mmCIF file with all atom_site columns, C-alpha atoms in Angstrom:
data_model
loop_
_atom_site.group_PDB
_atom_site.id
_atom_site.type_symbol
_atom_site.label_atom_id
_atom_site.label_alt_id
_atom_site.label_comp_id
_atom_site.label_asym_id
_atom_site.label_entity_id
_atom_site.label_seq_id
_atom_site.pdbx_PDB_ins_code
_atom_site.Cartn_x
_atom_site.Cartn_y
_atom_site.Cartn_z
_atom_site.occupancy
_atom_site.B_iso_or_equiv
_atom_site.pdbx_formal_charge
_atom_site.auth_seq_id
_atom_site.auth_comp_id
_atom_site.auth_asym_id
_atom_site.auth_atom_id
_atom_site.pdbx_PDB_model_num
ATOM 1   C CA . MET A 1 1   ? 17.411  15.475  -2.149  1.00 0.00 ? 1   MET A CA 1
ATOM 2   C CA . MET A 1 2   ? 16.500  18.226  -4.491  1.00 0.00 ? 2   MET A CA 1
ATOM 3   C CA . SER A 1 3   ? 13.434  19.978  -3.291  1.00 0.00 ? 3   SER A CA 1
ATOM 4   C CA . ASP A 1 4   ? 11.786  23.380  -3.727  1.00 0.00 ? 4   ASP A CA 1
ATOM 5   C CA . PRO A 1 5   ? 9.950   24.672  -0.624  1.00 0.00 ? 5   PRO A CA 1
ATOM 6   C CA . SER A 1 6   ? 7.809   26.788  -2.936  1.00 0.00 ? 6   SER A CA 1
ATOM 7   C CA . ILE A 1 7   ? 6.137   23.863  -4.593  1.00 0.00 ? 7   ILE A CA 1
ATOM 8   C CA . ARG A 1 8   ? 3.748   21.222  -3.336  1.00 0.00 ? 8   ARG A CA 1
ATOM 9   C CA . PHE A 1 9   ? 4.573   17.574  -2.916  1.00 0.00 ? 9   PHE A CA 1
ATOM 10  C CA . ASP A 1 10  ? 1.958   15.015  -3.902  1.00 0.00 ? 10  ASP A CA 1
ATOM 11  C CA . TYR A 1 11  ? 2.633   12.199  -1.440  1.00 0.00 ? 11  TYR A CA 1
ATOM 12  C CA . SER A 1 12  ? 0.062   9.822   -2.833  1.00 0.00 ? 12  SER A CA 1
ATOM 13  C CA . GLU A 1 13  ? 1.571   10.208  -6.333  1.00 0.00 ? 13  GLU A CA 1
ATOM 14  C CA . ALA A 1 14  ? 5.126   9.728   -4.986  1.00 0.00 ? 14  ALA A CA 1
ATOM 15  C CA . ILE A 1 15  ? 4.087   6.445   -3.430  1.00 0.00 ? 15  ILE A CA 1
ATOM 16  C CA . ARG A 1 16  ? 2.364   5.315   -6.607  1.00 0.00 ? 16  ARG A CA 1
ATOM 17  C CA . ARG A 1 17  ? 5.362   5.968   -8.734  1.00 0.00 ? 17  ARG A CA 1
ATOM 18  C CA . LEU A 1 18  ? 7.570   4.170   -6.303  1.00 0.00 ? 18  LEU A CA 1
ATOM 19  C CA . CYS A 1 19  ? 5.192   1.109   -6.359  1.00 0.00 ? 19  CYS A CA 1
ATOM 20  C CA . GLU A 1 20  ? 5.012   1.246   -10.178 1.00 0.00 ? 20  GLU A CA 1
ATOM 21  C CA . ASP A 1 21  ? 8.783   0.927   -10.217 1.00 0.00 ? 21  ASP A CA 1
ATOM 22  C CA . VAL A 1 22  ? 8.811   -1.916  -7.762  1.00 0.00 ? 22  VAL A CA 1
ATOM 23  C CA . VAL A 1 23  ? 6.247   -3.764  -9.964  1.00 0.00 ? 23  VAL A CA 1
ATOM 24  C CA . LEU A 1 24  ? 8.369   -3.125  -13.078 1.00 0.00 ? 24  LEU A CA 1
ATOM 25  C CA . ARG A 1 25  ? 11.640  -4.256  -11.612 1.00 0.00 ? 25  ARG A CA 1
ATOM 26  C CA . LEU A 1 26  ? 10.680  -7.195  -9.311  1.00 0.00 ? 26  LEU A CA 1
ATOM 27  C CA . PRO A 1 27  ? 9.191   -10.343 -10.893 1.00 0.00 ? 27  PRO A CA 1
ATOM 28  C CA . ALA A 1 28  ? 7.509   -11.287 -7.568  1.00 0.00 ? 28  ALA A CA 1
ATOM 29  C CA . PHE A 1 29  ? 5.328   -8.123  -7.849  1.00 0.00 ? 29  PHE A CA 1
ATOM 30  C CA . SER A 1 30  ? 4.806   -8.080  -11.628 1.00 0.00 ? 30  SER A CA 1
ATOM 31  C CA . HIS A 1 31  ? 1.246   -9.302  -11.448 1.00 0.00 ? 31  HIS A CA 1
ATOM 32  C CA . ILE A 1 32  ? 0.196   -6.033  -9.731  1.00 0.00 ? 32  ILE A CA 1
ATOM 33  C CA . LYS A 1 33  ? -1.625  -3.321  -11.752 1.00 0.00 ? 33  LYS A CA 1
ATOM 34  C CA . MET A 1 34  ? -1.169  -0.030  -9.953  1.00 0.00 ? 34  MET A CA 1
ATOM 35  C CA . ASP A 1 35  ? -4.041  1.601   -11.840 1.00 0.00 ? 35  ASP A CA 1
ATOM 36  C CA . GLN A 1 36  ? -6.461  -0.576  -9.940  1.00 0.00 ? 36  GLN A CA 1
ATOM 37  C CA . ILE A 1 37  ? -5.033  0.248   -6.531  1.00 0.00 ? 37  ILE A CA 1
ATOM 38  C CA . GLY A 1 38  ? -6.144  3.320   -4.675  1.00 0.00 ? 38  GLY A CA 1
ATOM 39  C CA . ILE A 1 39  ? -3.347  5.081   -2.678  1.00 0.00 ? 39  ILE A CA 1
ATOM 40  C CA . SER A 1 40  ? -4.801  6.528   0.513   1.00 0.00 ? 40  SER A CA 1
ATOM 41  C CA . ILE A 1 41  ? -2.807  8.638   2.982   1.00 0.00 ? 41  ILE A CA 1
ATOM 42  C CA . ARG A 1 42  ? -3.939  8.640   6.580   1.00 0.00 ? 42  ARG A CA 1
ATOM 43  C CA . THR A 1 43  ? -2.591  10.881  9.325   1.00 0.00 ? 43  THR A CA 1
ATOM 44  C CA . THR A 1 44  ? -1.868  9.523   12.813  1.00 0.00 ? 44  THR A CA 1
ATOM 45  C CA . ARG A 1 45  ? -2.532  11.336  16.029  1.00 0.00 ? 45  ARG A CA 1
ATOM 46  C CA . ASN A 1 46  ? 0.961   10.712  17.256  1.00 0.00 ? 46  ASN A CA 1
ATOM 47  C CA . ARG A 1 47  ? 4.338   9.676   15.780  1.00 0.00 ? 47  ARG A CA 1
ATOM 48  C CA . LYS A 1 48  ? 5.221   7.005   18.316  1.00 0.00 ? 48  LYS A CA 1
ATOM 49  C CA . GLN A 1 49  ? 6.967   4.124   16.667  1.00 0.00 ? 49  GLN A CA 1
ATOM 50  C CA . PHE A 1 50  ? 4.293   1.551   17.253  1.00 0.00 ? 50  PHE A CA 1
ATOM 51  C CA . GLY A 1 51  ? 0.905   0.840   15.633  1.00 0.00 ? 51  GLY A CA 1
ATOM 52  C CA . THR A 1 52  ? 0.072   0.639   12.024  1.00 0.00 ? 52  THR A CA 1
ATOM 53  C CA . PHE A 1 53  ? 2.475   1.992   9.418   1.00 0.00 ? 53  PHE A CA 1
ATOM 54  C CA . ALA A 1 54  ? 0.616   0.811   6.307   1.00 0.00 ? 54  ALA A CA 1
ATOM 55  C CA . SER A 1 55  ? -2.153  -1.506  5.186   1.00 0.00 ? 55  SER A CA 1
ATOM 56  C CA . VAL A 1 56  ? -3.715  -3.000  2.094   1.00 0.00 ? 56  VAL A CA 1
ATOM 57  C CA . VAL A 1 57  ? -7.376  -3.642  1.972   1.00 0.00 ? 57  VAL A CA 1
ATOM 58  C CA . PRO A 1 58  ? -8.854  -6.093  -0.581  1.00 0.00 ? 58  PRO A CA 1
ATOM 59  C CA . LEU A 1 59  ? -12.053 -4.999  -2.168  1.00 0.00 ? 59  LEU A CA 1
ATOM 60  C CA . ARG A 1 60  ? -13.199 -8.480  -3.143  1.00 0.00 ? 60  ARG A CA 1
ATOM 61  C CA . PHE A 1 61  ? -13.544 -11.644 -1.076  1.00 0.00 ? 61  PHE A CA 1
ATOM 62  C CA . GLU A 1 62  ? -11.856 -15.042 -1.160  1.00 0.00 ? 62  GLU A CA 1
ATOM 63  C CA . ASN A 1 63  ? -10.974 -16.135 -4.693  1.00 0.00 ? 63  ASN A CA 1
ATOM 64  C CA . GLY A 1 64  ? -12.031 -12.732 -6.027  1.00 0.00 ? 64  GLY A CA 1
ATOM 65  C CA . THR A 1 65  ? -15.732 -13.214 -5.494  1.00 0.00 ? 65  THR A CA 1
ATOM 66  C CA . ASP A 1 66  ? -17.602 -9.972  -5.270  1.00 0.00 ? 66  ASP A CA 1
ATOM 67  C CA . PHE A 1 67  ? -20.062 -10.970 -2.584  1.00 0.00 ? 67  PHE A CA 1
ATOM 68  C CA . ILE A 1 68  ? -20.391 -13.013 0.559   1.00 0.00 ? 68  ILE A CA 1
ATOM 69  C CA . MET A 1 69  ? -23.431 -14.504 2.214   1.00 0.00 ? 69  MET A CA 1
ATOM 70  C CA . LYS A 1 70  ? -24.179 -13.844 5.949   1.00 0.00 ? 70  LYS A CA 1
ATOM 71  C CA . ARG A 1 71  ? -27.326 -15.262 7.521   1.00 0.00 ? 71  ARG A CA 1
ATOM 72  C CA . GLY A 1 72  ? -28.999 -15.372 4.194   1.00 0.00 ? 72  GLY A CA 1
ATOM 73  C CA . VAL A 1 73  ? -28.112 -11.854 3.223   1.00 0.00 ? 73  VAL A CA 1
ATOM 74  C CA . ARG A 1 74  ? -25.869 -11.120 0.304   1.00 0.00 ? 74  ARG A CA 1
ATOM 75  C CA . TRP A 1 75  ? -23.192 -8.476  1.042   1.00 0.00 ? 75  TRP A CA 1
ATOM 76  C CA . VAL A 1 76  ? -20.912 -6.663  -1.356  1.00 0.00 ? 76  VAL A CA 1
ATOM 77  C CA . CYS A 1 77  ? -17.910 -4.359  -0.677  1.00 0.00 ? 77  CYS A CA 1
ATOM 78  C CA . GLN A 1 78  ? -18.250 -0.737  -1.358  1.00 0.00 ? 78  GLN A CA 1
ATOM 79  C CA . LYS A 1 79  ? -17.133 0.143   -4.858  1.00 0.00 ? 79  LYS A CA 1
ATOM 80  C CA . PHE A 1 80  ? -14.227 2.528   -5.680  1.00 0.00 ? 80  PHE A CA 1
ATOM 81  C CA . VAL A 1 81  ? -13.199 3.545   -9.203  1.00 0.00 ? 81  VAL A CA 1
ATOM 82  C CA . ASN A 1 82  ? -10.100 5.207   -10.568 1.00 0.00 ? 82  ASN A CA 1
ATOM 83  C CA . LYS A 1 83  ? -10.075 8.360   -12.660 1.00 0.00 ? 83  LYS A CA 1
ATOM 84  C CA . GLN A 1 84  ? -10.885 6.343   -15.842 1.00 0.00 ? 84  GLN A CA 1
ATOM 85  C CA . GLY A 1 85  ? -13.933 4.760   -14.213 1.00 0.00 ? 85  GLY A CA 1
ATOM 86  C CA . THR A 1 86  ? -12.269 1.299   -13.708 1.00 0.00 ? 86  THR A CA 1
ATOM 87  C CA . ASP A 1 87  ? -13.054 -0.556  -10.515 1.00 0.00 ? 87  ASP A CA 1
ATOM 88  C CA . LEU A 1 88  ? -10.277 -0.540  -7.893  1.00 0.00 ? 88  LEU A CA 1
ATOM 89  C CA . LEU A 1 89  ? -9.394  -3.945  -6.413  1.00 0.00 ? 89  LEU A CA 1
ATOM 90  C CA . TYR A 1 90  ? -7.415  -2.696  -3.451  1.00 0.00 ? 90  TYR A CA 1
ATOM 91  C CA . ILE A 1 91  ? -6.772  0.308   -1.295  1.00 0.00 ? 91  ILE A CA 1
ATOM 92  C CA . LEU A 1 92  ? -3.149  0.804   -0.056  1.00 0.00 ? 92  LEU A CA 1
ATOM 93  C CA . SER A 1 93  ? -3.026  3.070   2.938   1.00 0.00 ? 93  SER A CA 1
ATOM 94  C CA . ILE A 1 94  ? 0.054   4.837   4.256   1.00 0.00 ? 94  ILE A CA 1
ATOM 95  C CA . TYR A 1 95  ? -0.020  6.272   7.818   1.00 0.00 ? 95  TYR A CA 1
ATOM 96  C CA . LEU A 1 96  ? 1.971   9.370   7.000   1.00 0.00 ? 96  LEU A CA 1
ATOM 97  C CA . GLN A 1 97  ? 3.675   10.711  10.127  1.00 0.00 ? 97  GLN A CA 1
ATOM 98  C CA . ARG A 1 98  ? 4.365   7.374   11.669  1.00 0.00 ? 98  ARG A CA 1
ATOM 99  C CA . PHE A 1 99  ? 5.508   5.751   8.425   1.00 0.00 ? 99  PHE A CA 1
ATOM 100 C CA . GLN A 1 100 ? 7.705   8.711   7.374   1.00 0.00 ? 100 GLN A CA 1
ATOM 101 C CA . ASP A 1 101 ? 9.688   8.471   10.577  1.00 0.00 ? 101 ASP A CA 1
ATOM 102 C CA . LEU A 1 102 ? 10.753  4.971   9.968   1.00 0.00 ? 102 LEU A CA 1
ATOM 103 C CA . PRO A 1 103 ? 14.390  4.307   8.775   1.00 0.00 ? 103 PRO A CA 1
ATOM 104 C CA . LEU A 1 104 ? 14.699  4.274   4.959   1.00 0.00 ? 104 LEU A CA 1
ATOM 105 C CA . LEU A 1 105 ? 15.008  0.469   4.486   1.00 0.00 ? 105 LEU A CA 1
ATOM 106 C CA . ASP A 1 106 ? 12.105  -0.039  6.900   1.00 0.00 ? 106 ASP A CA 1
ATOM 107 C CA . LYS A 1 107 ? 9.922   2.203   4.822   1.00 0.00 ? 107 LYS A CA 1
ATOM 108 C CA . MET A 1 108 ? 10.644  0.174   1.697   1.00 0.00 ? 108 MET A CA 1
ATOM 109 C CA . SER A 1 109 ? 10.144  -3.094  3.493   1.00 0.00 ? 109 SER A CA 1
ATOM 110 C CA . THR A 1 110 ? 6.785   -1.835  4.771   1.00 0.00 ? 110 THR A CA 1
ATOM 111 C CA . ILE A 1 111 ? 5.644   -0.926  1.229   1.00 0.00 ? 111 ILE A CA 1
ATOM 112 C CA . LEU A 1 112 ? 6.695   -4.294  -0.131  1.00 0.00 ? 112 LEU A CA 1
ATOM 113 C CA . HIS A 1 113 ? 5.129   -6.047  2.833   1.00 0.00 ? 113 HIS A CA 1
ATOM 114 C CA . GLU A 1 114 ? 1.789   -4.586  1.874   1.00 0.00 ? 114 GLU A CA 1
ATOM 115 C CA . LEU A 1 115 ? 2.098   -5.064  -1.871  1.00 0.00 ? 115 LEU A CA 1
ATOM 116 C CA . TYR A 1 116 ? 3.101   -8.757  -1.295  1.00 0.00 ? 116 TYR A CA 1
ATOM 117 C CA . HIS A 1 117 ? -0.308  -9.349  0.356   1.00 0.00 ? 117 HIS A CA 1
ATOM 118 C CA . ILE A 1 118 ? -1.995  -8.816  -3.040  1.00 0.00 ? 118 ILE A CA 1
ATOM 119 C CA . SER A 1 119 ? -3.153  -12.027 -4.601  1.00 0.00 ? 119 SER A CA 1
ATOM 120 C CA . GLU A 1 120 ? -0.953  -13.492 -7.368  1.00 0.00 ? 120 GLU A CA 1
ATOM 121 C CA . LYS A 1 121 ? -4.175  -13.585 -9.423  1.00 0.00 ? 121 LYS A CA 1
ATOM 122 C CA . PHE A 1 122 ? -4.822  -9.835  -8.853  1.00 0.00 ? 122 PHE A CA 1
ATOM 123 C CA . ASP A 1 123 ? -8.401  -10.624 -8.304  1.00 0.00 ? 123 ASP A CA 1
ATOM 124 C CA . GLY A 1 124 ? -9.220  -8.353  -5.356  1.00 0.00 ? 124 GLY A CA 1
ATOM 125 C CA . ASP A 1 125 ? -8.353  -11.019 -2.739  1.00 0.00 ? 125 ASP A CA 1
ATOM 126 C CA . ILE A 1 126 ? -5.211  -11.269 -0.657  1.00 0.00 ? 126 ILE A CA 1
ATOM 127 C CA . ARG A 1 127 ? -2.446  -13.773 -1.127  1.00 0.00 ? 127 ARG A CA 1
ATOM 128 C CA . ARG A 1 128 ? -3.340  -16.787 0.939   1.00 0.00 ? 128 ARG A CA 1
ATOM 129 C CA . PHE A 1 129 ? -0.732  -19.078 2.417   1.00 0.00 ? 129 PHE A CA 1
ATOM 130 C CA . ASN A 1 130 ? -1.488  -22.618 3.571   1.00 0.00 ? 130 ASN A CA 1
ATOM 131 C CA . GLY A 1 131 ? -2.534  -23.149 7.113   1.00 0.00 ? 131 GLY A CA 1
ATOM 132 C CA . ARG A 1 132 ? -4.205  -21.198 9.847   1.00 0.00 ? 132 ARG A CA 1
ATOM 133 C CA . CYS A 1 133 ? -1.997  -18.165 9.471   1.00 0.00 ? 133 CYS A CA 1
ATOM 134 C CA . TYR A 1 134 ? -2.974  -17.585 5.811   1.00 0.00 ? 134 TYR A CA 1
ATOM 135 C CA . ALA A 1 135 ? -2.034  -13.930 5.657   1.00 0.00 ? 135 ALA A CA 1
ATOM 136 C CA . HIS A 1 136 ? 1.689   -14.196 6.492   1.00 0.00 ? 136 HIS A CA 1
ATOM 137 C CA . GLY A 1 137 ? 2.336   -17.888 6.336   1.00 0.00 ? 137 GLY A CA 1
ATOM 138 C CA . SER A 1 138 ? 3.711   -19.984 9.127   1.00 0.00 ? 138 SER A CA 1
ATOM 139 C CA . SER A 1 139 ? 6.262   -17.306 10.238  1.00 0.00 ? 139 SER A CA 1
ATOM 140 C CA . ARG A 1 140 ? 5.756   -13.602 10.243  1.00 0.00 ? 140 ARG A CA 1
ATOM 141 C CA . LYS A 1 141 ? 9.505   -13.190 10.793  1.00 0.00 ? 141 LYS A CA 1
ATOM 142 C CA . GLU A 1 142 ? 10.270  -15.207 7.621   1.00 0.00 ? 142 GLU A CA 1
ATOM 143 C CA . TYR A 1 143 ? 7.690   -13.050 5.725   1.00 0.00 ? 143 TYR A CA 1
ATOM 144 C CA . ASP A 1 144 ? 9.430   -9.882  6.805   1.00 0.00 ? 144 ASP A CA 1
ATOM 145 C CA . ARG A 1 145 ? 12.820  -11.361 6.151   1.00 0.00 ? 145 ARG A CA 1
ATOM 146 C CA . GLN A 1 146 ? 11.784  -12.064 2.591   1.00 0.00 ? 146 GLN A CA 1
ATOM 147 C CA . MET A 1 147 ? 10.578  -8.464  2.164   1.00 0.00 ? 147 MET A CA 1
ATOM 148 C CA . ALA A 1 148 ? 14.083  -7.260  3.213   1.00 0.00 ? 148 ALA A CA 1
ATOM 149 C CA . VAL A 1 149 ? 15.551  -9.505  0.574   1.00 0.00 ? 149 VAL A CA 1
ATOM 150 C CA . TYR A 1 150 ? 13.202  -7.975  -2.011  1.00 0.00 ? 150 TYR A CA 1
ATOM 151 C CA . VAL A 1 151 ? 14.177  -4.482  -0.968  1.00 0.00 ? 151 VAL A CA 1
ATOM 152 C CA . GLN A 1 152 ? 17.879  -5.266  -1.499  1.00 0.00 ? 152 GLN A CA 1
ATOM 153 C CA . ASP A 1 153 ? 16.994  -6.907  -4.890  1.00 0.00 ? 153 ASP A CA 1
ATOM 154 C CA . TRP A 1 154 ? 15.117  -3.690  -5.905  1.00 0.00 ? 154 TRP A CA 1
ATOM 155 C CA . LEU A 1 155 ? 18.022  -1.469  -4.927  1.00 0.00 ? 155 LEU A CA 1
ATOM 156 C CA . ARG A 1 156 ? 20.506  -3.586  -6.869  1.00 0.00 ? 156 ARG A CA 1
ATOM 157 C CA . ARG A 1 157 ? 18.393  -3.043  -9.965  1.00 0.00 ? 157 ARG A CA 1
ATOM 158 C CA . ASP A 1 158 ? 19.304  0.672   -9.776  1.00 0.00 ? 158 ASP A CA 1
ATOM 159 C CA . PRO A 1 159 ? 15.874  2.432   -9.420  1.00 0.00 ? 159 PRO A CA 1
ATOM 160 C CA . PRO A 1 160 ? 16.060  6.181   -10.170 1.00 0.00 ? 160 PRO A CA 1
ATOM 161 C CA . PRO A 1 161 ? 17.011  8.053   -6.947  1.00 0.00 ? 161 PRO A CA 1
ATOM 162 C CA . GLU A 1 162 ? 14.303  10.670  -7.521  1.00 0.00 ? 162 GLU A CA 1
ATOM 163 C CA . LEU A 1 163 ? 11.660  7.999   -7.014  1.00 0.00 ? 163 LEU A CA 1
ATOM 164 C CA . TRP A 1 164 ? 12.700  7.154   -3.463  1.00 0.00 ? 164 TRP A CA 1
ATOM 165 C CA . GLU A 1 165 ? 14.707  10.086  -2.124  1.00 0.00 ? 165 GLU A CA 1
ATOM 166 C CA . PHE A 1 166 ? 11.677  11.440  -0.246  1.00 0.00 ? 166 PHE A CA 1
ATOM 167 C CA . LEU A 1 167 ? 11.884  8.312   1.936   1.00 0.00 ? 167 LEU A CA 1
ATOM 168 C CA . LYS A 1 168 ? 15.231  9.441   3.273   1.00 0.00 ? 168 LYS A CA 1
ATOM 169 C CA . LEU A 1 169 ? 13.465  12.301  5.127   1.00 0.00 ? 169 LEU A CA 1
ATOM 170 C CA . ASP A 1 170 ? 11.555  12.023  8.391   1.00 0.00 ? 170 ASP A CA 1
ATOM 171 C CA . PHE A 1 171 ? 8.214   13.718  8.597   1.00 0.00 ? 171 PHE A CA 1
ATOM 172 C CA . ASN A 1 172 ? 9.611   17.100  9.978   1.00 0.00 ? 172 ASN A CA 1
ATOM 173 C CA . GLU A 1 173 ? 12.252  17.148  7.225   1.00 0.00 ? 173 GLU A CA 1
ATOM 174 C CA . LEU A 1 174 ? 9.588   16.445  4.553   1.00 0.00 ? 174 LEU A CA 1
ATOM 175 C CA . ARG A 1 175 ? 7.490   19.393  5.799   1.00 0.00 ? 175 ARG A CA 1
ATOM 176 C CA . THR A 1 176 ? 10.572  21.588  5.768   1.00 0.00 ? 176 THR A CA 1
ATOM 177 C CA . ALA A 1 177 ? 11.408  20.551  2.213   1.00 0.00 ? 177 ALA A CA 1
ATOM 178 C CA . TYR A 1 178 ? 8.054   21.369  0.716   1.00 0.00 ? 178 TYR A CA 1
ATOM 179 C CA . LYS A 1 179 ? 5.661   24.283  1.275   1.00 0.00 ? 179 LYS A CA 1
ATOM 180 C CA . LYS A 1 180 ? 2.583   22.091  0.939   1.00 0.00 ? 180 LYS A CA 1
ATOM 181 C CA . ILE A 1 181 ? 2.107   18.236  1.123   1.00 0.00 ? 181 ILE A CA 1
ATOM 182 C CA . VAL A 1 182 ? -0.977  16.995  -0.567  1.00 0.00 ? 182 VAL A CA 1
ATOM 183 C CA . TYR A 1 183 ? -2.411  13.551  -0.777  1.00 0.00 ? 183 TYR A CA 1
ATOM 184 C CA . SER A 1 184 ? -5.530  11.430  -1.637  1.00 0.00 ? 184 SER A CA 1
ATOM 185 C CA . VAL A 1 185 ? -7.760  9.948   0.988   1.00 0.00 ? 185 VAL A CA 1
ATOM 186 C CA . TYR A 1 186 ? -10.165 7.035   0.528   1.00 0.00 ? 186 TYR A CA 1
ATOM 187 C CA . SER A 1 187 ? -12.865 6.257   3.037   1.00 0.00 ? 187 SER A CA 1
ATOM 188 C CA . VAL A 1 188 ? -12.520 2.946   4.898   1.00 0.00 ? 188 VAL A CA 1
ATOM 189 C CA . PRO A 1 189 ? -14.306 0.395   2.655   1.00 0.00 ? 189 PRO A CA 1
ATOM 190 C CA . ARG A 1 190 ? -17.527 -0.963  4.091   1.00 0.00 ? 190 ARG A CA 1
ATOM 191 C CA . LEU A 1 191 ? -19.841 -3.836  3.462   1.00 0.00 ? 191 LEU A CA 1
ATOM 192 C CA . ILE A 1 192 ? -23.228 -3.012  2.027   1.00 0.00 ? 192 ILE A CA 1
ATOM 193 C CA . LYS A 1 193 ? -26.269 -5.138  1.287   1.00 0.00 ? 193 LYS A CA 1
ATOM 194 C CA . ASP A 1 194 ? -26.345 -6.092  -2.327  1.00 0.00 ? 194 ASP A CA 1
ATOM 195 C CA . PRO A 1 195 ? -28.973 -3.804  -3.942  1.00 0.00 ? 195 PRO A CA 1
ATOM 196 C CA . ASN A 1 196 ? -29.472 -6.347  -6.717  1.00 0.00 ? 196 ASN A CA 1
ATOM 197 C CA . GLN A 1 197 ? -30.431 -9.341  -4.530  1.00 0.00 ? 197 GLN A CA 1
#
């Protein structure tokens, strides 16, 4: 990997560029508009290989509705906007140290796992499978197996190495490669009472 220890590395932007390439090359992800997804990097207290590696949080409700009713009160999700002022529909969070210490292919599978949760309608809701286990379908193992297939498909399409070489490094190697690692952080989205009700 070509790196310059004197320059800073924008981790959020690296994840965004990688996701944009996935969306461009893989038809199963082509509905995703990365400009409406916030990339949030979170740090973990330890680097043990269990716990959350990444997550995607929808900023709308089922079928893309922008409110829910609870006990007669109308609730909306906290709003986030991109630099152009357009509403974000999802927050993709990466848990930096723990995620970066995964093997390379596991890192890519994790990213695709989260992107695949995004609704085919790209309406701020998640992809919903039939049945009780609507987030992953009837088999979490089958869901993850399919992500591994997508990773191999993406690699066969010859993505530029500079987009994903940083994933070859563990966290300590990344810190050694660059003088400063910077990233964006979004607060955890919260429900608020609709001020317009």
